[in-house]
PDB file of C-alpha atoms in Angstrom:
ATOM      1  CA  UNK I1028     -95.653 -21.372 -33.426  1.00 95.00           C
ATOM      2  CA  UNK I1029     -93.467 -21.161 -30.363  1.00 97.00           C
ATOM      3  CA  UNK I1030     -90.718 -23.740 -29.744  1.00 98.00           C
ATOM      4  CA  UNK I1031     -92.327 -25.060 -26.558  1.00 98.00           C
ATOM      5  CA  UNK I1032     -95.700 -25.489 -28.275  1.00 97.00           C
ATOM      6  CA  UNK I1033     -94.060 -27.389 -31.130  1.00 97.00           C
ATOM      7  CA  UNK I1034     -92.239 -29.711 -28.725  1.00 98.00           C
ATOM      8  CA  UNK I1035     -95.549 -30.501 -27.053  1.00 97.00           C
ATOM      9  CA  UNK I1036     -97.351 -31.151 -30.345  1.00 96.00           C
ATOM     10  CA  UNK I1037     -94.601 -33.409 -31.694  1.00 96.00           C
ATOM     11  CA  UNK I1038     -94.602 -35.321 -28.393  1.00 96.00           C
ATOM     12  CA  UNK I1039     -90.904 -34.644 -28.095  1.00 98.00           C
ATOM     13  CA  UNK I1040     -88.700 -34.538 -25.022  1.00 98.00           C
ATOM     14  CA  UNK I1041     -86.597 -31.484 -24.325  1.00 98.00           C
ATOM     15  CA  UNK I1042     -82.863 -32.111 -24.538  1.00 98.00           C
ATOM     16  CA  UNK I1043     -81.828 -28.477 -24.371  1.00 98.00           C
ATOM     17  CA  UNK I1044     -84.124 -25.497 -24.129  1.00 98.00           C
ATOM     18  CA  UNK I1045     -82.451 -22.133 -24.577  1.00 97.00           C
ATOM     19  CA  UNK I1046     -85.436 -20.110 -25.769  1.00 97.00           C
ATOM     20  CA  UNK I1047     -88.829 -21.799 -25.529  1.00 97.00           C
ATOM     21  CA  UNK I1048     -90.577 -18.668 -26.728  1.00 98.00           C
ATOM     22  CA  UNK I1049     -88.647 -18.469 -29.989  1.00 98.00           C
ATOM     23  CA  UNK I1050     -90.935 -18.455 -33.012  1.00 98.00           C
ATOM     24  CA  UNK I1051     -90.901 -21.205 -35.636  1.00 98.00           C
ATOM     25  CA  UNK I1052     -92.155 -20.052 -39.007  1.00 97.00           C
ATOM     26  CA  UNK I1053     -91.643 -23.147 -41.130  1.00 97.00           C
ATOM     27  CA  UNK I1054     -89.959 -26.549 -41.265  1.00 97.00           C
ATOM     28  CA  UNK I1055     -87.238 -28.564 -42.976  1.00 98.00           C
ATOM     29  CA  UNK I1056     -86.483 -32.297 -43.056  1.00 98.00           C
ATOM     30  CA  UNK I1057     -83.076 -33.692 -43.959  1.00 97.00           C
ATOM     31  CA  UNK I1058     -79.876 -35.338 -42.838  1.00 96.00           C
ATOM     32  CA  UNK I1059     -77.244 -34.335 -45.349  1.00 94.00           C
ATOM     33  CA  UNK I1060     -75.808 -31.264 -43.685  1.00 93.00           C
ATOM     34  CA  UNK I1061     -74.997 -29.436 -46.910  1.00 90.00           C
ATOM     35  CA  UNK I1062     -78.618 -29.698 -48.001  1.00 92.00           C
ATOM     36  CA  UNK I1063     -79.705 -28.379 -44.627  1.00 94.00           C
ATOM     37  CA  UNK I1064     -77.189 -25.526 -44.774  1.00 90.00           C
ATOM     38  CA  UNK I1065     -78.262 -24.581 -48.268  1.00 88.00           C
ATOM     39  CA  UNK I1066     -82.007 -25.043 -47.960  1.00 92.00           C
ATOM     40  CA  UNK I1067     -83.288 -24.942 -44.377  1.00 95.00           C
ATOM     41  CA  UNK I1068     -85.084 -21.614 -43.966  1.00 94.00           C
ATOM     42  CA  UNK I1069     -84.222 -19.284 -41.116  1.00 92.00           C
ATOM     43  CA  UNK I1070     -86.340 -19.785 -37.966  1.00 96.00           C
ATOM     44  CA  UNK I1071     -87.440 -23.250 -39.058  1.00 98.00           C
ATOM     45  CA  UNK I1072     -88.039 -26.462 -37.157  1.00 98.00           C
ATOM     46  CA  UNK I1073     -85.462 -28.967 -38.466  1.00 98.00           C
ATOM     47  CA  UNK I1074     -86.366 -32.665 -38.352  1.00 98.00           C
ATOM     48  CA  UNK I1075     -83.391 -35.039 -38.632  1.00 98.00           C
ATOM     49  CA  UNK I1076     -81.889 -38.322 -37.479  1.00 97.00           C
ATOM     50  CA  UNK I1077     -78.342 -36.965 -37.334  1.00 96.00           C
ATOM     51  CA  UNK I1078     -76.982 -36.881 -33.792  1.00 96.00           C
ATOM     52  CA  UNK I1079     -73.373 -35.733 -34.018  1.00 94.00           C
ATOM     53  CA  UNK I1080     -71.873 -32.433 -32.907  1.00 94.00           C
ATOM     54  CA  UNK I1081     -72.029 -30.884 -36.385  1.00 95.00           C
ATOM     55  CA  UNK I1082     -75.817 -30.679 -36.073  1.00 97.00           C
ATOM     56  CA  UNK I1083     -75.295 -27.807 -33.649  1.00 96.00           C
ATOM     57  CA  UNK I1084     -72.944 -25.921 -35.973  1.00 94.00           C
ATOM     58  CA  UNK I1085     -75.414 -26.226 -38.842  1.00 95.00           C
ATOM     59  CA  UNK I1086     -78.386 -25.225 -36.659  1.00 96.00           C
ATOM     60  CA  UNK I1087     -76.488 -22.176 -35.424  1.00 94.00           C
ATOM     61  CA  UNK I1088     -75.242 -21.042 -38.811  1.00 92.00           C
ATOM     62  CA  UNK I1089     -78.584 -21.615 -40.537  1.00 92.00           C
ATOM     63  CA  UNK I1090     -80.484 -19.928 -37.666  1.00 92.00           C
ATOM     64  CA  UNK I1091     -82.754 -22.876 -36.950  1.00 97.00           C
ATOM     65  CA  UNK I1092     -85.320 -22.298 -34.173  1.00 98.00           C
ATOM     66  CA  UNK I1093     -85.611 -25.922 -33.050  1.00 98.00           C
ATOM     67  CA  UNK I1094     -83.852 -29.186 -33.916  1.00 98.00           C
ATOM     68  CA  UNK I1095     -85.979 -32.323 -33.513  1.00 98.00           C
ATOM     69  CA  UNK I1096     -84.137 -35.653 -33.471  1.00 98.00           C
ATOM     70  CA  UNK I1097     -86.556 -38.302 -34.734  1.00 98.00           C
ATOM     71  CA  UNK I1098     -86.824 -42.109 -34.664  1.00 97.00           C
ATOM     72  CA  UNK I1099     -85.860 -42.215 -30.984  1.00 97.00           C
ATOM     73  CA  UNK I1100     -82.201 -41.540 -31.728  1.00 97.00           C
ATOM     74  CA  UNK I1101     -80.098 -40.222 -28.860  1.00 96.00           C
ATOM     75  CA  UNK I1102     -77.930 -37.127 -29.279  1.00 96.00           C
ATOM     76  CA  UNK I1103     -74.207 -37.552 -28.696  1.00 95.00           C
ATOM     77  CA  UNK I1104     -73.019 -36.029 -25.395  1.00 96.00           C
ATOM     78  CA  UNK I1105     -70.883 -33.592 -27.413  1.00 95.00           C
ATOM     79  CA  UNK I1106     -73.951 -32.396 -29.293  1.00 96.00           C
ATOM     80  CA  UNK I1107     -75.906 -31.799 -26.085  1.00 97.00           C
ATOM     81  CA  UNK I1108     -73.015 -29.887 -24.550  1.00 96.00           C
ATOM     82  CA  UNK I1109     -72.505 -27.771 -27.661  1.00 95.00           C
ATOM     83  CA  UNK I1110     -76.228 -26.931 -27.929  1.00 97.00           C
ATOM     84  CA  UNK I1111     -76.131 -25.704 -24.337  1.00 97.00           C
ATOM     85  CA  UNK I1112     -73.190 -23.401 -24.943  1.00 95.00           C
ATOM     86  CA  UNK I1113     -74.459 -22.206 -28.335  1.00 94.00           C
ATOM     87  CA  UNK I1114     -78.040 -21.731 -27.209  1.00 96.00           C
ATOM     88  CA  UNK I1115     -79.599 -24.158 -29.681  1.00 98.00           C
ATOM     89  CA  UNK I1116     -83.028 -25.606 -28.872  1.00 98.00           C
ATOM     90  CA  UNK I1117     -82.838 -29.403 -29.133  1.00 98.00           C
ATOM     91  CA  UNK I1118     -85.558 -32.023 -28.637  1.00 98.00           C
ATOM     92  CA  UNK I1119     -85.966 -35.714 -29.405  1.00 98.00           C
ATOM     93  CA  UNK I1120     -88.973 -37.819 -30.272  1.00 98.00           C
ATOM     94  CA  UNK I1121     -89.767 -41.489 -30.757  1.00 98.00           C
ATOM     95  CA  UNK I1122     -91.729 -40.628 -33.918  1.00 98.00           C
ATOM     96  CA  UNK I1123     -90.241 -40.959 -37.370  1.00 98.00           C
ATOM     97  CA  UNK I1124     -89.793 -37.811 -39.421  1.00 98.00           C
ATOM     98  CA  UNK I1125     -93.094 -38.165 -41.297  1.00 98.00           C
ATOM     99  CA  UNK I1126     -95.069 -38.776 -38.116  1.00 98.00           C
ATOM    100  CA  UNK I1127     -93.338 -35.930 -36.282  1.00 98.00           C
ATOM    101  CA  UNK I1128     -94.162 -33.526 -39.105  1.00 98.00           C
ATOM    102  CA  UNK I1129     -97.781 -34.729 -39.200  1.00 97.00           C
ATOM    103  CA  UNK I1130     -98.092 -33.893 -35.544  1.00 97.00           C
ATOM    104  CA  UNK I1131     -96.389 -30.558 -36.017  1.00 96.00           C
ATOM    105  CA  UNK I1132     -98.905 -29.755 -38.744  1.00 95.00           C
ATOM    106  CA  UNK I1133    -101.899 -30.905 -36.655  1.00 89.00           C
ATOM    107  CA  UNK I1134    -102.674 -33.721 -39.079  1.00 79.00           C
ATOM    108  CA  UNK I1135    -103.083 -36.406 -36.446  1.00 66.00           C
TER     109      UNK I1135
ATOM    110  CA  UNK A 960     -62.945   1.701 -49.269  1.00 56.00           C
ATOM    111  CA  UNK A 961     -63.018   1.713 -45.512  1.00 67.00           C
ATOM    112  CA  UNK A 962     -62.083  -1.606 -43.953  1.00 69.00           C
ATOM    113  CA  UNK A 963     -63.863  -2.488 -40.751  1.00 83.00           C
ATOM    114  CA  UNK A 964     -62.431  -5.773 -39.574  1.00 93.00           C
ATOM    115  CA  UNK A 965     -59.733  -8.272 -40.501  1.00 95.00           C
ATOM    116  CA  UNK A 966     -59.955 -11.791 -39.055  1.00 96.00           C
ATOM    117  CA  UNK A 967     -57.742 -14.845 -39.462  1.00 97.00           C
ATOM    118  CA  UNK A 968     -58.424 -18.401 -38.430  1.00 97.00           C
ATOM    119  CA  UNK A 969     -56.511 -21.642 -38.294  1.00 96.00           C
ATOM    120  CA  UNK A 970     -58.837 -24.480 -39.309  1.00 96.00           C
ATOM    121  CA  UNK A 971     -57.766 -27.825 -37.878  1.00 95.00           C
ATOM    122  CA  UNK A 972     -57.842 -30.863 -40.157  1.00 94.00           C
ATOM    123  CA  UNK A 973     -60.123 -33.802 -39.363  1.00 90.00           C
ATOM    124  CA  UNK A 974     -61.432 -32.058 -36.280  1.00 91.00           C
ATOM    125  CA  UNK A 975     -65.206 -32.068 -36.619  1.00 89.00           C
ATOM    126  CA  UNK A 976     -65.755 -30.853 -33.072  1.00 85.00           C
ATOM    127  CA  UNK A 977     -64.062 -27.555 -33.938  1.00 87.00           C
ATOM    128  CA  UNK A 978     -65.478 -27.239 -37.453  1.00 90.00           C
ATOM    129  CA  UNK A 979     -67.690 -24.192 -37.776  1.00 91.00           C
ATOM    130  CA  UNK A 980     -65.995 -22.117 -35.083  1.00 91.00           C
ATOM    131  CA  UNK A 981     -64.460 -19.699 -37.578  1.00 95.00           C
ATOM    132  CA  UNK A 982     -67.759 -19.309 -39.434  1.00 95.00           C
ATOM    133  CA  UNK A 983     -69.567 -18.755 -36.160  1.00 93.00           C
ATOM    134  CA  UNK A 984     -67.124 -16.064 -35.104  1.00 95.00           C
ATOM    135  CA  UNK A 985     -67.508 -14.283 -38.445  1.00 97.00           C
ATOM    136  CA  UNK A 986     -71.270 -14.517 -38.061  1.00 95.00           C
ATOM    137  CA  UNK A 987     -71.115 -12.963 -34.573  1.00 94.00           C
ATOM    138  CA  UNK A 988     -68.889 -10.162 -35.847  1.00 96.00           C
ATOM    139  CA  UNK A 989     -71.281  -9.368 -38.706  1.00 96.00           C
ATOM    140  CA  UNK A 990     -74.200  -9.360 -36.278  1.00 94.00           C
ATOM    141  CA  UNK A 991     -72.423  -6.825 -34.069  1.00 94.00           C
ATOM    142  CA  UNK A 992     -71.755  -4.675 -37.142  1.00 94.00           C
ATOM    143  CA  UNK A 993     -75.487  -4.662 -37.870  1.00 94.00           C
ATOM    144  CA  UNK A 994     -75.278  -6.472 -41.219  1.00 96.00           C
ATOM    145  CA  UNK A 995     -78.580  -7.693 -42.680  1.00 95.00           C
ATOM    146  CA  UNK A 996     -79.471 -11.214 -41.394  1.00 92.00           C
ATOM    147  CA  UNK A 997     -79.985 -12.547 -44.934  1.00 92.00           C
ATOM    148  CA  UNK A 998     -76.458 -11.455 -45.877  1.00 96.00           C
ATOM    149  CA  UNK A 999     -75.081 -12.978 -42.683  1.00 95.00           C
ATOM    150  CA  UNK A1000     -76.777 -16.243 -43.540  1.00 92.00           C
ATOM    151  CA  UNK A1001     -75.171 -16.334 -46.992  1.00 95.00           C
ATOM    152  CA  UNK A1002     -71.772 -15.670 -45.437  1.00 97.00           C
ATOM    153  CA  UNK A1003     -72.287 -18.351 -42.778  1.00 95.00           C
ATOM    154  CA  UNK A1004     -73.312 -20.998 -45.331  1.00 94.00           C
ATOM    155  CA  UNK A1005     -70.490 -20.278 -47.770  1.00 96.00           C
ATOM    156  CA  UNK A1006     -67.826 -20.065 -45.096  1.00 97.00           C
ATOM    157  CA  UNK A1007     -68.971 -23.157 -43.202  1.00 96.00           C
ATOM    158  CA  UNK A1008     -68.897 -25.230 -46.379  1.00 95.00           C
ATOM    159  CA  UNK A1009     -65.377 -23.970 -47.064  1.00 96.00           C
ATOM    160  CA  UNK A1010     -64.296 -24.701 -43.534  1.00 96.00           C
ATOM    161  CA  UNK A1011     -65.706 -28.223 -43.709  1.00 95.00           C
ATOM    162  CA  UNK A1012     -63.941 -28.834 -47.024  1.00 96.00           C
ATOM    163  CA  UNK A1013     -60.604 -27.950 -45.432  1.00 97.00           C
ATOM    164  CA  UNK A1014     -61.389 -30.178 -42.430  1.00 96.00           C
ATOM    165  CA  UNK A1015     -62.369 -33.171 -44.602  1.00 94.00           C
ATOM    166  CA  UNK A1016     -60.089 -32.938 -47.608  1.00 95.00           C
ATOM    167  CA  UNK A1017     -57.066 -30.758 -46.859  1.00 96.00           C
ATOM    168  CA  UNK A1018     -55.978 -31.596 -43.313  1.00 95.00           C
ATOM    169  CA  UNK A1019     -56.954 -28.061 -42.344  1.00 96.00           C
ATOM    170  CA  UNK A1020     -55.948 -24.642 -43.628  1.00 97.00           C
ATOM    171  CA  UNK A1021     -56.297 -20.935 -42.970  1.00 98.00           C
ATOM    172  CA  UNK A1022     -59.188 -18.541 -43.417  1.00 98.00           C
ATOM    173  CA  UNK A1023     -58.592 -14.841 -44.050  1.00 98.00           C
ATOM    174  CA  UNK A1024     -61.625 -12.619 -43.678  1.00 98.00           C
ATOM    175  CA  UNK A1025     -61.887  -8.929 -44.516  1.00 97.00           C
ATOM    176  CA  UNK A1026     -65.089  -7.123 -43.734  1.00 97.00           C
ATOM    177  CA  UNK A1027     -65.784  -3.838 -45.484  1.00 96.00           C
ATOM    178  CA  UNK A1028     -68.751  -1.510 -45.283  1.00 94.00           C
ATOM    179  CA  UNK A1029     -70.411  -3.021 -48.335  1.00 95.00           C
ATOM    180  CA  UNK A1030     -68.938  -6.525 -48.641  1.00 97.00           C
ATOM    181  CA  UNK A1031     -66.988  -9.345 -47.066  1.00 98.00           C
ATOM    182  CA  UNK A1032     -63.991 -11.080 -48.673  1.00 98.00           C
ATOM    183  CA  UNK A1033     -63.141 -14.591 -47.555  1.00 98.00           C
ATOM    184  CA  UNK A1034     -59.956 -16.373 -48.626  1.00 98.00           C
ATOM    185  CA  UNK A1035     -59.531 -20.022 -47.742  1.00 98.00           C
ATOM    186  CA  UNK A1036     -56.062 -21.389 -48.306  1.00 98.00           C
ATOM    187  CA  UNK A1037     -54.841 -24.907 -47.687  1.00 97.00           C
ATOM    188  CA  UNK A1038     -51.828 -27.022 -48.484  1.00 96.00           C
ATOM    189  CA  UNK A1039     -53.897 -30.151 -48.948  1.00 96.00           C
ATOM    190  CA  UNK A1040     -53.958 -32.687 -51.725  1.00 96.00           C
ATOM    191  CA  UNK A1041     -55.630 -30.350 -54.195  1.00 97.00           C
ATOM    192  CA  UNK A1042     -58.503 -30.945 -56.634  1.00 96.00           C
ATOM    193  CA  UNK A1043     -57.856 -32.880 -59.825  1.00 95.00           C
ATOM    194  CA  UNK A1044     -60.878 -31.726 -61.777  1.00 96.00           C
ATOM    195  CA  UNK A1045     -62.472 -28.523 -60.510  1.00 96.00           C
ATOM    196  CA  UNK A1046     -65.347 -28.639 -62.992  1.00 96.00           C
ATOM    197  CA  UNK A1047     -66.299 -32.099 -61.763  1.00 96.00           C
ATOM    198  CA  UNK A1048     -65.898 -31.033 -58.123  1.00 96.00           C
ATOM    199  CA  UNK A1049     -68.321 -28.161 -58.774  1.00 96.00           C
ATOM    200  CA  UNK A1050     -71.015 -30.554 -60.040  1.00 96.00           C
ATOM    201  CA  UNK A1051     -73.866 -30.812 -57.505  1.00 94.00           C
ATOM    202  CA  UNK A1052     -73.867 -34.287 -55.990  1.00 94.00           C
ATOM    203  CA  UNK A1053     -70.275 -35.121 -56.864  1.00 95.00           C
ATOM    204  CA  UNK A1054     -68.240 -36.015 -53.778  1.00 95.00           C
ATOM    205  CA  UNK A1055     -64.959 -37.691 -52.909  1.00 94.00           C
ATOM    206  CA  UNK A1056     -65.680 -37.710 -49.164  1.00 93.00           C
ATOM    207  CA  UNK A1057     -64.888 -41.029 -47.463  1.00 92.00           C
ATOM    208  CA  UNK A1058     -67.633 -43.158 -45.896  1.00 93.00           C
ATOM    209  CA  UNK A1059     -66.823 -42.211 -42.289  1.00 92.00           C
ATOM    210  CA  UNK A1060     -67.324 -38.558 -43.196  1.00 92.00           C
ATOM    211  CA  UNK A1061     -70.575 -39.326 -45.019  1.00 93.00           C
ATOM    212  CA  UNK A1062     -71.814 -41.049 -41.877  1.00 91.00           C
ATOM    213  CA  UNK A1063     -71.547 -37.665 -40.146  1.00 92.00           C
ATOM    214  CA  UNK A1064     -73.885 -36.131 -42.703  1.00 92.00           C
ATOM    215  CA  UNK A1065     -71.258 -34.606 -44.974  1.00 93.00           C
ATOM    216  CA  UNK A1066     -70.275 -35.598 -48.486  1.00 91.00           C
ATOM    217  CA  UNK A1067     -73.548 -34.755 -50.232  1.00 92.00           C
ATOM    218  CA  UNK A1068     -71.537 -33.128 -52.965  1.00 93.00           C
ATOM    219  CA  UNK A1069     -73.173 -29.768 -52.290  1.00 92.00           C
ATOM    220  CA  UNK A1070     -70.288 -27.953 -50.594  1.00 94.00           C
ATOM    221  CA  UNK A1071     -68.711 -26.147 -53.534  1.00 96.00           C
ATOM    222  CA  UNK A1072     -72.079 -25.620 -55.318  1.00 94.00           C
ATOM    223  CA  UNK A1073     -73.471 -24.039 -52.130  1.00 93.00           C
ATOM    224  CA  UNK A1074     -70.430 -21.779 -51.845  1.00 96.00           C
ATOM    225  CA  UNK A1075     -70.880 -20.608 -55.421  1.00 96.00           C
ATOM    226  CA  UNK A1076     -74.644 -20.207 -55.041  1.00 95.00           C
ATOM    227  CA  UNK A1077     -74.483 -17.996 -51.971  1.00 95.00           C
ATOM    228  CA  UNK A1078     -71.592 -15.738 -52.984  1.00 98.00           C
ATOM    229  CA  UNK A1079     -71.327 -12.854 -55.451  1.00 98.00           C
ATOM    230  CA  UNK A1080     -67.735 -13.647 -56.405  1.00 98.00           C
ATOM    231  CA  UNK A1081     -66.373 -17.184 -56.307  1.00 98.00           C
ATOM    232  CA  UNK A1082     -62.963 -18.246 -57.575  1.00 98.00           C
ATOM    233  CA  UNK A1083     -61.174 -21.482 -56.948  1.00 98.00           C
ATOM    234  CA  UNK A1084     -57.620 -22.443 -57.880  1.00 98.00           C
ATOM    235  CA  UNK A1085     -56.077 -25.777 -57.089  1.00 97.00           C
ATOM    236  CA  UNK A1086     -52.959 -27.740 -57.814  1.00 97.00           C
ATOM    237  CA  UNK A1087     -52.752 -31.446 -57.117  1.00 97.00           C
ATOM    238  CA  UNK A1088     -50.267 -32.112 -54.334  1.00 96.00           C
ATOM    239  CA  UNK A1089     -49.931 -28.393 -53.514  1.00 97.00           C
ATOM    240  CA  UNK A1090     -53.268 -27.185 -52.213  1.00 97.00           C
ATOM    241  CA  UNK A1091     -56.355 -25.136 -52.931  1.00 98.00           C
ATOM    242  CA  UNK A1092     -57.230 -21.464 -52.730  1.00 98.00           C
ATOM    243  CA  UNK A1093     -60.822 -20.268 -52.623  1.00 98.00           C
ATOM    244  CA  UNK A1094     -61.734 -16.584 -52.939  1.00 98.00           C
ATOM    245  CA  UNK A1095     -65.255 -15.529 -52.087  1.00 98.00           C
ATOM    246  CA  UNK A1096     -67.002 -12.184 -51.852  1.00 98.00           C
ATOM    247  CA  UNK A1097     -70.448 -11.516 -50.567  1.00 98.00           C
ATOM    248  CA  UNK A1098     -71.839  -8.073 -51.275  1.00 98.00           C
ATOM    249  CA  UNK A1099     -74.178  -6.706 -48.654  1.00 97.00           C
ATOM    250  CA  UNK A1100     -77.599  -5.892 -50.079  1.00 90.00           C
TER     251      UNK A1100
END
């Protein structure tokens, strides 16, 4: 699935779009950054409630296709800025993680 | 063995905004050298965890990176407070990170285990009050 299609399905708002055509091949949910680093598959859609600048570093190093901030949380200004410079796709949604994933998987 | 690139980085202590810059630069270098993406990922994970450890626990340190044709050697050296019990520190889930650091999403106790898991050679030496030295090698597949 392409990043832009996923954003639409999850009912998310774009925070930073660097490559809307990038492919997502799977997903990962989690907030502890070491778990994400160690387990999030490459080219995944990462669902989290973490909003600080380190989210961008982890997304970059783990090669995440799209980061979705759930539960209506707002990204820190530093995170937004960093995602722009690093080319990380970032979106936010009012849905909780479970609901966002359900929508991603077409189970709504 | 032919050496391709030597890189050195100063990692600033307690600076989470800068954390990951060294790892990212190593990643970019490996990409330019045409290294396999799966190998690059292992390097990025191991080095980022090491970088974060120096940021959180050691008030910063230095990273020395040597890239060869068939492997990368990463040495992380700090003059921080050191690790009392390395075996315990290597246990998945064990963490001494303070609450403010945990609030940022760190301190899951997976840093050192991740570094060991994703590297082919992993050695750690530490002396309380003196600092810690981590040697890692990742062999390109």
